[in-house]
XYZ file of C-alpha atoms in Angstrom:
727
model
C -10.643 -31.217 -54.312
C -14.207 -30.265 -53.300
C -15.391 -26.692 -52.759
C -15.524 -27.333 -48.971
C -11.874 -28.433 -49.010
C -10.814 -25.231 -50.780
C -12.808 -23.168 -48.251
C -11.000 -24.840 -45.315
C -7.613 -24.236 -46.912
C -8.515 -20.559 -47.446
C -9.452 -20.201 -43.763
C -6.189 -21.850 -42.736
C -4.205 -19.400 -44.845
C -6.064 -16.519 -43.254
C -5.178 -17.875 -39.813
C -1.458 -18.088 -40.702
C -1.672 -14.558 -42.072
C -3.032 -13.584 -38.655
C -0.096 -15.396 -37.024
C 2.294 -13.242 -39.077
C 0.518 -10.130 -37.878
C 0.670 -11.272 -34.247
C 4.383 -12.081 -34.402
C 5.169 -8.756 -36.078
C 3.007 -6.948 -33.507
C 5.021 -8.525 -30.688
C 8.305 -7.608 -32.413
C 7.170 -4.005 -32.967
C 5.996 -3.688 -29.358
C 9.298 -5.104 -28.087
C 11.277 -2.664 -30.245
C 9.012 0.173 -29.159
C 9.592 -0.692 -25.498
C 13.380 -1.000 -25.879
C 13.732 2.165 -27.947
C 11.362 4.067 -25.649
C 13.454 3.192 -22.617
C 16.721 3.905 -24.453
C 15.365 7.137 -25.914
C 14.101 8.225 -22.506
C 17.506 7.814 -20.902
C 19.285 9.308 -23.944
C 17.084 12.421 -24.018
C 17.305 12.705 -20.238
C 21.114 12.539 -20.388
C 21.293 15.258 -23.101
C 18.874 17.576 -21.298
C 20.735 17.127 -18.008
C 23.996 17.861 -19.827
C 22.524 21.104 -21.257
C 21.207 22.151 -17.836
C 24.530 21.286 -16.189
C 26.453 23.428 -18.723
C 24.311 26.495 -17.973
C 24.461 25.902 -14.215
C 28.271 25.499 -14.304
C 28.628 28.803 -16.129
C 26.527 30.552 -13.495
C 28.342 28.853 -10.611
C 31.734 29.711 -12.106
C 30.847 33.429 -12.067
C 29.789 33.140 -8.411
C 33.025 31.307 -7.573
C 35.127 34.021 -9.284
C 33.304 36.729 -7.320
C 33.691 34.869 -4.007
C 37.408 34.253 -4.597
C 37.869 37.947 -5.567
C 39.119 36.923 -9.019
C 36.307 38.972 -10.555
C 35.385 42.481 -9.472
C 31.846 43.334 -8.378
C 31.705 46.033 -11.058
C 31.846 43.262 -13.672
C 28.149 42.610 -12.942
C 27.363 46.070 -14.301
C 29.281 45.453 -17.543
C 27.084 43.569 -20.037
C 30.035 42.734 -22.342
C 32.046 41.104 -19.547
C 29.065 39.123 -18.261
C 28.089 38.061 -21.787
C 31.588 36.701 -22.336
C 31.342 34.715 -19.077
C 27.805 33.312 -19.250
C 26.855 33.601 -22.937
C 24.492 35.588 -25.144
C 21.469 34.433 -23.097
C 22.262 37.094 -20.430
C 19.205 39.140 -19.396
C 20.256 40.950 -16.241
C 23.019 41.228 -13.641
C 23.489 43.171 -10.422
C 25.085 43.209 -6.937
C 22.603 43.499 -4.023
C 23.440 44.156 -0.373
C 21.918 42.306 2.564
C 19.838 45.435 3.241
C 18.250 45.069 -0.215
C 20.101 48.009 -1.891
C 21.373 47.609 -5.468
C 25.070 48.613 -5.654
C 25.975 47.508 -9.204
C 23.629 46.763 -12.126
C 23.664 46.471 -15.912
C 20.626 48.733 -15.781
C 22.167 51.948 -14.425
C 18.768 53.352 -13.492
C 18.432 50.765 -10.713
C 21.587 51.831 -8.803
C 20.827 52.756 -5.217
C 17.266 51.511 -5.360
C 15.793 48.874 -2.990
C 14.711 45.496 -4.368
C 11.466 45.843 -2.401
C 10.366 48.382 -5.028
C 11.011 45.999 -7.920
C 8.165 43.586 -8.670
C 10.272 40.973 -10.463
C 12.646 40.444 -7.498
C 11.667 38.685 -4.260
C 13.062 39.610 -0.834
C 13.478 36.011 0.301
C 16.020 35.441 -2.487
C 18.472 37.735 -0.684
C 17.935 36.464 2.878
C 21.253 36.598 4.788
C 20.501 33.162 6.222
C 20.994 31.677 2.730
C 24.672 30.777 2.725
C 24.559 28.500 -0.309
C 24.250 29.596 -3.998
C 20.708 29.417 -5.379
C 19.490 28.476 -8.864
C 15.869 29.518 -9.501
C 13.943 28.611 -12.653
C 11.192 31.025 -13.711
C 8.398 30.695 -16.244
C 6.907 33.873 -17.731
C 4.340 32.864 -20.327
C 6.113 31.035 -23.168
C 9.526 32.268 -21.996
C 11.676 30.635 -19.334
C 14.692 31.958 -17.472
C 17.280 30.909 -14.861
C 18.268 33.147 -11.941
C 21.581 32.634 -10.088
C 21.989 34.215 -6.644
C 25.460 33.790 -5.122
C 26.193 34.932 -1.507
C 29.495 36.798 -1.066
C 31.273 36.607 2.304
C 33.967 38.662 3.915
C 37.026 36.978 5.437
C 36.128 34.613 8.342
C 32.440 35.559 8.068
C 29.719 32.950 8.151
C 27.025 35.334 6.882
C 27.051 37.042 3.442
C 27.195 40.809 3.066
C 26.475 40.926 -0.691
C 24.575 38.842 -3.253
C 25.490 38.464 -6.944
C 22.309 38.302 -9.119
C 22.517 36.996 -12.713
C 19.520 36.179 -14.933
C 19.748 34.109 -18.150
C 17.156 33.486 -20.889
C 16.621 29.684 -21.033
C 13.887 29.739 -23.708
C 16.312 28.605 -26.414
C 17.546 25.794 -24.165
C 13.964 24.583 -23.700
C 13.403 24.655 -27.463
C 16.656 22.748 -27.982
C 15.466 20.027 -25.566
C 12.137 19.736 -27.426
C 13.976 19.447 -30.762
C 16.132 16.617 -29.343
C 13.005 14.751 -28.205
C 11.372 15.097 -31.665
C 14.508 13.945 -33.500
C 14.886 10.963 -31.143
C 11.226 9.994 -31.692
C 11.494 9.986 -35.502
C 14.814 8.120 -35.401
C 13.237 5.406 -33.223
C 10.201 5.222 -35.543
C 12.415 4.759 -38.605
C 14.414 2.053 -36.824
C 11.211 0.184 -35.903
C 9.866 0.294 -39.480
C 13.148 -0.888 -41.025
C 13.744 -3.790 -38.591
C 10.065 -4.833 -38.777
C 10.265 -5.063 -42.585
C 13.478 -7.145 -42.429
C 11.979 -9.484 -39.812
C 8.791 -9.866 -41.882
C 10.768 -10.869 -45.013
C 12.770 -13.431 -42.992
C 9.701 -14.941 -41.253
C 7.717 -15.116 -44.486
C 10.535 -16.775 -46.472
C 11.831 -19.304 -43.932
C 8.946 -20.016 -41.509
C 5.397 -19.010 -42.474
C 5.613 -20.265 -46.071
C 6.604 -23.726 -44.836
C 3.917 -23.683 -42.123
C 1.282 -22.803 -44.753
C 2.415 -25.733 -46.923
C 2.164 -28.070 -43.913
C -1.366 -26.760 -43.173
C -2.503 -27.380 -46.778
C -1.007 -30.880 -46.612
C -2.881 -31.585 -43.334
C -6.187 -30.432 -44.889
C -5.710 -32.853 -47.814
C -5.016 -35.721 -45.433
C -8.132 -34.825 -43.385
C -10.380 -35.403 -46.450
C -8.696 -38.731 -47.249
C -6.138 -37.669 -49.848
C -2.939 -39.610 -49.070
C -1.223 -39.002 -52.412
C 0.557 -35.727 -51.613
C 3.928 -35.434 -49.853
C 5.842 -32.606 -48.172
C 9.371 -31.562 -49.193
C 11.526 -31.916 -46.088
C 15.075 -30.660 -46.735
C 15.948 -28.510 -43.708
C 17.188 -30.086 -40.479
C 15.334 -27.719 -38.148
C 12.128 -28.037 -36.123
C 9.908 -27.444 -39.188
C 11.889 -30.040 -41.142
C 11.249 -32.531 -38.349
C 7.531 -31.656 -38.483
C 7.428 -32.163 -42.269
C 9.095 -35.577 -42.046
C 6.748 -36.563 -39.207
C 3.706 -35.630 -41.304
C 4.989 -37.703 -44.225
C 5.493 -40.656 -41.880
C 1.996 -40.156 -40.480
C 0.448 -40.318 -43.993
C 2.328 -43.530 -44.752
C 1.021 -45.128 -41.538
C -2.536 -43.924 -42.284
C -2.416 -45.607 -45.713
C -1.287 -48.872 -44.116
C -3.975 -48.608 -41.448
C -6.689 -47.939 -44.054
C -5.725 -51.095 -45.906
C -5.888 -53.125 -42.691
C -9.323 -51.632 -41.855
C -10.719 -52.818 -45.165
C -9.581 -56.366 -44.419
C -11.010 -56.170 -40.892
C -14.423 -55.094 -42.221
C -14.613 -58.163 -44.455
C -13.784 -60.443 -41.537
C -16.327 -58.643 -39.318
C -19.094 -59.290 -41.819
C -18.464 -63.016 -41.627
C -18.408 -62.944 -37.840
C -21.760 -61.074 -37.649
C -23.520 -63.790 -39.607
C -22.403 -66.415 -37.057
C -23.177 -64.080 -34.143
C -26.891 -63.736 -34.989
C -27.397 -67.454 -34.456
C -25.608 -67.362 -31.128
C -27.683 -64.350 -29.982
C -30.895 -66.284 -30.189
C -29.473 -68.998 -27.982
C -28.035 -66.502 -25.517
C -31.323 -64.559 -25.274
C -33.086 -67.590 -23.846
C -30.379 -68.021 -21.226
C -30.490 -64.288 -20.287
C -34.258 -64.343 -19.789
C -33.877 -67.008 -17.156
C -31.010 -65.103 -15.511
C -33.061 -61.862 -15.519
C -35.845 -63.557 -13.570
C -33.330 -64.656 -10.967
C -31.870 -61.128 -10.748
C -35.304 -59.593 -10.161
C -35.797 -61.837 -7.177
C -32.378 -60.845 -5.841
C -33.069 -57.127 -6.491
C -36.130 -57.201 -4.306
C -34.039 -58.408 -1.422
C -31.615 -55.496 -1.840
C -34.220 -52.764 -2.357
C -34.255 -51.601 1.242
C -30.469 -51.429 1.318
C -30.448 -49.433 -1.929
C -33.029 -46.944 -0.631
C -30.991 -46.392 2.512
C -27.798 -45.824 0.509
C -29.623 -43.460 -1.838
C -30.923 -41.419 1.061
C -27.481 -41.277 2.647
C -25.948 -40.305 -0.698
C -28.463 -37.466 -1.076
C -27.515 -36.184 2.385
C -23.836 -36.329 1.452
C -24.458 -34.411 -1.782
C -26.331 -31.733 0.179
C -23.494 -31.449 2.679
C -20.928 -31.362 -0.167
C -22.720 -28.462 -1.893
C -22.754 -26.483 1.333
C -19.074 -27.248 2.022
C -18.103 -26.058 -1.470
C -20.166 -22.877 -1.072
C -18.577 -22.186 2.329
C -15.058 -22.611 0.947
C -15.634 -20.521 -2.205
C -16.941 -17.355 -0.525
C -15.765 -15.013 2.210
C -19.190 -13.383 2.477
C -21.120 -14.636 5.505
C -24.515 -13.628 4.106
C -23.740 -15.258 0.747
C -22.726 -18.544 2.389
C -25.854 -18.621 4.552
C -28.017 -17.754 1.555
C -26.543 -20.639 -0.466
C -26.998 -23.010 2.485
C -30.615 -21.884 2.997
C -31.532 -22.479 -0.656
C -29.657 -25.796 -0.833
C -31.522 -27.207 2.200
C -34.916 -26.020 0.926
C -34.279 -27.404 -2.542
C -33.296 -30.781 -1.076
C -36.171 -31.189 1.420
C -38.714 -29.004 -0.467
C -39.612 -27.068 2.653
C -41.729 -24.020 1.646
C -40.435 -21.553 4.296
C -36.920 -20.883 5.502
C -35.349 -17.977 7.412
C -32.065 -17.136 9.147
C -31.918 -15.512 12.605
C -28.690 -13.784 13.702
C -27.417 -12.364 16.995
C -28.585 -8.793 17.578
C -25.731 -6.295 17.858
C -23.376 -7.389 20.655
C -25.956 -9.496 22.494
C -25.338 -13.214 22.966
C -28.865 -14.109 24.101
C -31.070 -12.155 21.656
C -31.666 -12.955 17.984
C -33.464 -11.106 15.183
C -34.528 -12.025 11.659
C -31.913 -11.349 8.956
C -32.484 -10.498 5.301
C -32.017 -14.169 4.317
C -35.674 -15.286 4.069
C -37.138 -17.718 1.517
C -40.904 -18.006 0.938
C -42.258 -20.386 -1.649
C -45.508 -18.374 -1.761
C -45.423 -14.779 -0.511
C -49.209 -14.519 -0.296
C -49.555 -17.670 1.816
C -46.534 -17.300 4.101
C -45.921 -13.531 4.048
C -47.722 -12.967 7.368
C -45.347 -15.385 9.154
C -42.224 -13.640 7.785
C -43.591 -10.152 8.566
C -44.436 -11.110 12.146
C -41.025 -12.754 12.650
C -39.260 -9.532 11.601
C -41.143 -7.369 14.135
C -39.953 -9.022 17.356
C -36.673 -10.217 18.814
C -36.299 -13.799 20.081
C -34.634 -14.235 23.476
C -32.690 -17.299 24.576
C -35.063 -20.172 25.482
C -38.033 -18.561 23.705
C -39.661 -20.816 21.105
C -37.781 -23.238 18.878
C -35.143 -20.668 17.806
C -34.452 -19.609 21.409
C -34.222 -23.252 22.496
C -31.651 -24.000 19.762
C -29.709 -20.839 20.727
C -29.443 -22.223 24.262
C -28.678 -25.857 23.459
C -26.586 -25.470 20.303
C -28.209 -28.627 18.793
C -30.711 -29.114 15.911
C -34.313 -29.503 17.126
C -37.653 -30.544 15.582
C -41.061 -29.212 16.665
C -44.576 -30.428 15.826
C -47.095 -27.586 16.132
C -50.342 -28.883 17.712
C -53.409 -26.710 17.936
C -53.765 -27.610 21.626
C -50.210 -26.427 22.455
C -49.763 -22.739 21.498
C -46.263 -21.815 22.674
C -46.187 -18.444 20.848
C -47.913 -16.474 18.145
C -45.378 -17.498 15.477
C -46.446 -21.129 15.820
C -50.128 -20.077 15.685
C -49.555 -18.114 12.452
C -47.564 -21.016 10.963
C -50.343 -23.473 11.816
C -52.916 -21.135 10.267
C -50.796 -21.028 7.090
C -50.909 -24.823 6.824
C -47.460 -25.471 8.289
C -47.381 -28.213 10.898
C -43.690 -28.891 11.431
C -40.666 -26.731 12.213
C -36.963 -27.681 12.137
C -34.109 -25.441 13.371
C -30.351 -25.797 12.695
C -27.723 -23.898 14.749
C -24.771 -22.307 12.893
C -21.762 -22.805 15.152
C -18.317 -21.232 15.559
C -16.720 -23.658 17.977
C -19.400 -23.999 20.674
C -20.856 -20.532 20.066
C -24.204 -20.244 18.240
C -23.865 -17.282 15.836
C -27.065 -17.865 13.827
C -30.053 -20.218 13.576
C -31.750 -21.498 10.402
C -35.473 -22.276 10.877
C -37.534 -24.197 8.298
C -41.275 -24.892 8.162
C -42.966 -27.837 6.442
C -46.574 -28.708 5.703
C -45.816 -32.456 5.731
C -44.408 -34.498 8.564
C -40.641 -34.373 9.169
C -39.486 -37.773 10.390
C -37.447 -38.161 13.579
C -34.388 -39.381 11.673
C -31.007 -39.604 13.395
C -29.208 -39.125 10.068
C -31.149 -35.874 9.501
C -29.979 -34.477 12.853
C -26.393 -35.575 12.173
C -26.329 -33.913 8.745
C -27.963 -30.769 10.167
C -25.250 -30.573 12.835
C -22.518 -30.895 10.166
C -24.239 -28.234 8.026
C -24.261 -25.796 10.951
C -20.557 -26.417 11.594
C -19.614 -25.935 7.912
C -21.605 -22.693 7.565
C -19.968 -21.442 10.757
C -16.552 -21.966 9.180
C -17.186 -18.915 6.980
C -17.511 -16.622 10.008
C -14.620 -18.424 11.700
C -12.468 -17.831 8.604
C -13.559 -14.182 8.446
C -12.549 -13.635 12.068
C -9.181 -15.283 11.422
C -8.634 -13.093 8.343
C -9.407 -9.967 10.360
C -6.882 -10.988 13.005
C -4.267 -11.689 10.312
C -4.983 -8.346 8.625
C -4.652 -6.456 11.903
C -1.370 -8.228 12.650
C -0.085 -7.429 9.158
C -1.032 -3.754 9.509
C 0.763 -3.542 12.854
C 3.812 -5.207 11.328
C 3.796 -2.824 8.339
C 3.539 0.213 10.632
C 6.450 -1.052 12.744
C 8.610 -1.750 9.680
C 7.836 1.676 8.207
C 8.673 3.413 11.478
C 11.924 1.459 11.773
C 12.984 2.316 8.206
C 12.082 5.989 8.638
C 13.944 6.197 11.936
C 17.122 4.546 10.565
C 17.097 6.939 7.598
C 16.780 10.010 9.812
C 19.292 8.692 12.323
C 21.848 8.266 9.531
C 21.203 11.821 8.342
C 21.519 13.301 11.831
C 24.711 11.367 12.623
C 26.229 12.350 9.301
C 25.906 16.114 10.057
C 28.246 16.265 13.102
C 30.565 13.626 11.632
C 30.994 15.727 8.457
C 31.766 18.780 10.606
C 34.381 16.886 12.645
C 36.071 15.340 9.586
C 35.830 18.514 7.502
C 37.337 20.857 10.070
C 39.964 18.238 10.997
C 41.099 18.084 7.370
C 40.970 21.875 7.147
C 43.246 22.166 10.186
C 45.697 19.695 8.617
C 45.723 21.582 5.303
C 46.140 24.997 6.999
C 48.486 23.927 9.778
C 51.062 26.644 8.981
C 48.836 29.539 7.869
C 45.919 29.842 10.329
C 46.043 32.094 13.354
C 45.507 30.981 16.931
C 42.053 32.512 16.957
C 41.053 30.671 13.763
C 42.446 27.407 15.142
C 40.448 27.953 18.346
C 37.236 28.548 16.341
C 37.857 25.413 14.262
C 38.532 23.333 17.392
C 35.372 24.734 18.974
C 33.363 23.692 15.899
C 34.815 20.168 16.116
C 34.051 20.017 19.845
C 30.488 21.273 19.316
C 29.892 18.682 16.582
C 31.333 15.952 18.820
C 29.000 16.951 21.654
C 26.077 16.919 19.238
C 27.074 13.421 18.113
C 27.443 12.251 21.716
C 24.022 13.708 22.565
C 22.410 11.785 19.675
C 24.038 8.544 20.850
C 22.944 9.216 24.464
C 19.362 9.794 23.317
C 19.332 6.547 21.389
C 20.872 4.652 24.300
C 18.352 6.076 26.793
C 15.438 5.320 24.465
C 16.594 1.700 24.128
C 17.021 1.378 27.901
C 13.576 2.827 28.534
C 11.960 0.401 26.081
C 13.838 -2.467 27.777
C 12.890 -1.177 31.251
C 16.576 -0.868 32.246
C 16.976 2.929 32.623
C 18.394 3.863 36.030
C 18.553 7.482 37.239
C 21.101 9.081 39.562
C 18.628 10.838 41.862
C 19.574 13.276 44.601
C 18.093 16.311 46.344
C 18.622 19.333 44.100
C 17.466 22.945 44.090
C 14.993 23.143 41.205
C 15.156 26.910 40.750
C 18.956 26.797 40.426
C 18.788 24.080 37.758
C 16.222 26.089 35.748
C 18.299 29.276 35.866
C 21.465 27.435 34.806
C 19.573 25.866 31.910
C 18.306 29.285 30.786
C 21.864 30.610 30.920
C 23.072 27.822 28.601
C 20.364 28.760 26.087
C 21.073 32.516 26.172
C 22.837 32.554 22.792
C 19.907 30.791 21.081
C 17.390 33.067 22.842
C 19.288 36.220 21.801
C 19.727 35.000 18.217
C 15.946 34.432 17.887
C 15.170 37.689 19.770
C 13.008 35.761 22.254
C 11.542 37.384 25.369
C 11.400 34.863 28.261
C 9.018 35.673 31.134
C 10.177 33.875 34.280
C 7.593 33.179 36.984
C 9.472 30.959 39.474
C 7.023 30.901 42.375
C 8.861 28.587 44.818
C 11.480 29.275 47.511
C 15.147 29.332 46.474
C 15.999 26.483 48.846
C 13.168 24.223 47.641
C 14.649 20.799 46.829
C 13.406 17.864 44.778
C 14.704 14.284 44.674
C 15.504 13.694 40.982
C 18.320 13.349 38.422
C 19.889 16.763 37.713
C 21.000 15.931 34.164
C 17.600 14.458 33.295
C 15.691 17.478 34.641
C 18.012 19.825 32.744
C 17.473 17.802 29.551
C 13.670 17.933 29.957
C 13.695 21.733 30.402
C 16.184 22.188 27.528
C 14.082 20.063 25.160
C 10.830 21.923 25.975
C 12.457 25.371 25.780
C 14.195 24.526 22.500
C 10.884 23.416 20.994
C 9.177 26.601 22.211
C 11.956 28.746 20.684
C 11.898 26.985 17.323
C 8.151 26.554 16.893
C 7.002 29.676 18.696
C 8.785 31.790 16.103
C 11.355 34.587 16.240
C 10.698 37.797 18.202
C 8.025 36.075 20.304
C 7.452 35.640 24.033
C 7.851 32.431 26.062
C 6.429 31.952 29.557
C 8.408 29.765 32.019
C 6.327 29.119 35.118
C 7.407 27.088 38.177
C 5.069 26.303 41.090
C 4.485 23.665 43.749
C 1.613 21.159 43.710
C -0.801 20.086 46.428
C 1.340 16.976 47.060
C 4.561 19.017 47.553
C 5.717 18.188 44.067
C 6.493 20.721 41.350
C 4.813 21.845 38.161
C 6.820 23.425 35.337
C 4.868 25.113 32.527
C 6.552 26.288 29.301
C 4.091 28.185 27.070
C 4.759 29.727 23.645
C 2.866 31.832 21.105
C 3.226 29.371 18.206
C 0.493 27.865 16.042
C -1.774 25.674 18.238
C -1.554 21.926 17.673
C -4.626 19.883 16.800
C -5.880 17.406 19.449
C -4.439 14.527 17.397
C -1.059 16.237 16.939
C -0.814 17.092 20.640
C -0.841 13.348 21.369
C 1.272 12.171 18.403
C 4.211 14.476 19.215
C 4.963 12.298 22.252
C 4.969 9.092 20.172
C 8.402 7.846 19.015
C 8.864 7.868 15.227
C 5.245 8.876 14.588
C 5.421 11.063 11.437
C 8.265 13.134 12.771
C 8.725 15.313 9.668
C 5.209 16.666 9.859
C 5.982 18.257 13.223
C 9.678 19.026 12.806
C 9.636 21.163 9.677
C 13.181 22.461 9.193
C 14.313 21.907 12.798
C 17.331 19.641 13.319
C 17.270 16.516 15.496
C 15.798 13.042 15.504
C 12.422 14.250 16.751
C 12.498 12.041 19.862
C 13.228 14.799 22.375
C 9.621 15.024 23.588
C 9.376 11.232 23.679
C 12.472 10.946 25.880
C 11.383 13.868 28.065
C 8.028 12.263 28.775
C 9.645 8.887 29.443
C 12.141 10.542 31.850
C 9.301 12.253 33.690
C 7.306 9.024 33.945
C 10.343 7.089 35.218
C 10.628 9.714 38.006
C 6.915 9.244 38.803
C 5.633 12.309 36.924
C 4.360 13.132 33.449
C 4.324 15.726 30.624
C 1.093 16.891 28.975
C 0.274 19.361 26.210
C -2.483 21.967 26.027
C -3.163 23.956 22.849
C -5.337 26.815 21.712
C -7.998 27.967 24.172
C -6.823 25.555 26.894
C -3.198 26.850 26.768
C -1.837 29.585 29.049
C -2.174 33.192 27.909
C 1.221 34.641 26.902
C 0.955 38.421 26.405
C -2.566 38.125 25.022
C -1.873 35.158 22.723
C -2.502 31.435 23.310
C -0.310 28.934 21.518
C 0.884 25.679 23.152
C 1.607 24.892 26.802
C 3.735 21.922 27.938
C 3.163 20.996 31.595
C 5.744 18.949 33.549
C 4.666 17.468 36.887
C 7.149 15.746 39.202
C 6.504 14.313 42.690
C 8.433 15.309 45.790
C 10.233 11.936 46.057
């Protein structure tokens, strides 16, 4: 073989070596992905198991204390606690709801208040926390776990003691890190071993045979048909090897036939030269006849050529319009395509000014073949607006059709034409860019040579304007589609969020009903009458809560469908307000709320409205004021008559003022409820329903915050104002 042949074979071998590397890279990446995912879940499972073991030990101690199976003094005995929770014990104590330490491993802390200890926080021992707490702390390189278990007396719903246990979790953290390192090295070893095995297999059974086939193909390419591949296997590569052998056999046969054909062709060429001389004489005569015929078709050919050029111009503009969503880019491409086709030295695009439909101004799309010669025309055009009917551009804006203008020195319609004439430009042609029948822009071109009054030119110009307008038409359609999609996404998100919260809210009373029902069944023979009454009252309260949620949803659906009907009658407003306040007394007392009543209407004043609806509106507003105003605050309830004999109810609190945006959003159904609700129960549609109720009765509810809210004992928070008409 030649040196070039050996060089090609060497390159081919390098390429197959690269193929081996690529295949192995894919295998290694696949193994890395699989082992990474498996290792992630494996390590996660082990770490969760370790955490669960520690948490179960802590919870078991709390359960023993709560069930009185372990004495409180055990939390002051380090040996007992160590046996229960392990050698990681750091501290243990019993703390009262008043913050006093009653039992502690550290005897010096007995009788002290946790407020004097910097490492303990008061909110850990809040009597409102009725569930055990697990708190993870990080102190430098050391980590710890704190367990706080509330301890209740019999039939009490509030704890009177808290069991505090602190464990050192630094060793657990180190154990987790060790597991991660061991898993990483095990995965790495697995990848290396499997990659080596796969490489040996691929090299022995696949790549070696492919390399032999490549060398065989290189020999055939330089004309060597003597070699032959060994094809023993009955796989895909075996089929390839047999096919290559068959191909070489056919090439040898074809080469032999080509040699015979070349000998025959040589004989034919000798006879052909004689016939060419004879045929040349005949063709000369035929060529003369064709020239005469060509002259007769010249005009037709010129016309077709011109029409074809117009079609190519239109095609370029159509392609540019379809390939871009940028209006300026499409108009720029169209401007340059027209100027390149007609060789017009000046071109500019005028667009509608702001929201006006009858005023145009020069855009940034301006083309000047010579800035020095035509710069004055462009500068003047940019300084003034063109009104409808003014000049060629204004005339096209009015008519919506392409127009041609010849600028005579005797007829000076405007200064632009005078400047153009002075610059050597004698003709002007304008093309409207249309969206439907609306002119959205005008292209104006200037020429120094005469522009013929050609009907085909005007037809193509009209089509160009329509095609360039399609870009803006498509942009408008895309904006409408995008707005519709955004509205649909917002509606779907609101629906999903509402269903999720509705399920959570419904589950709370249902769990109470089922739980206490099962408790009553299990304790049928051991509970007292008083306990049974309390359990039945809890079930009843949960059922009422569930019914109220269903009623709210039903009323909201009826309001949206326009089918809500109220049972209106003449009622005494002051009586309804006082009865509502009485129903909320327990909540007001629990929050230590001071309610200032300013009911400035006669006792016998009546209003035609639905009693239950009015009571629900007042309850919803008062409940919000109690929750969001904060404990130990003051609420103002003000009732007065309006100039139209209606009533105005104002409920003002001392809570944090709402922003102007929030004061409107709180009335919207399902509009980011969690941001306003915080930890308050409910679906968050109380204000929405209240406002809808008021509007159905002919009134409304508004919100004032900050400086515009009513002053409540020297503090301005939020004021909700309910207005209802007399009838």
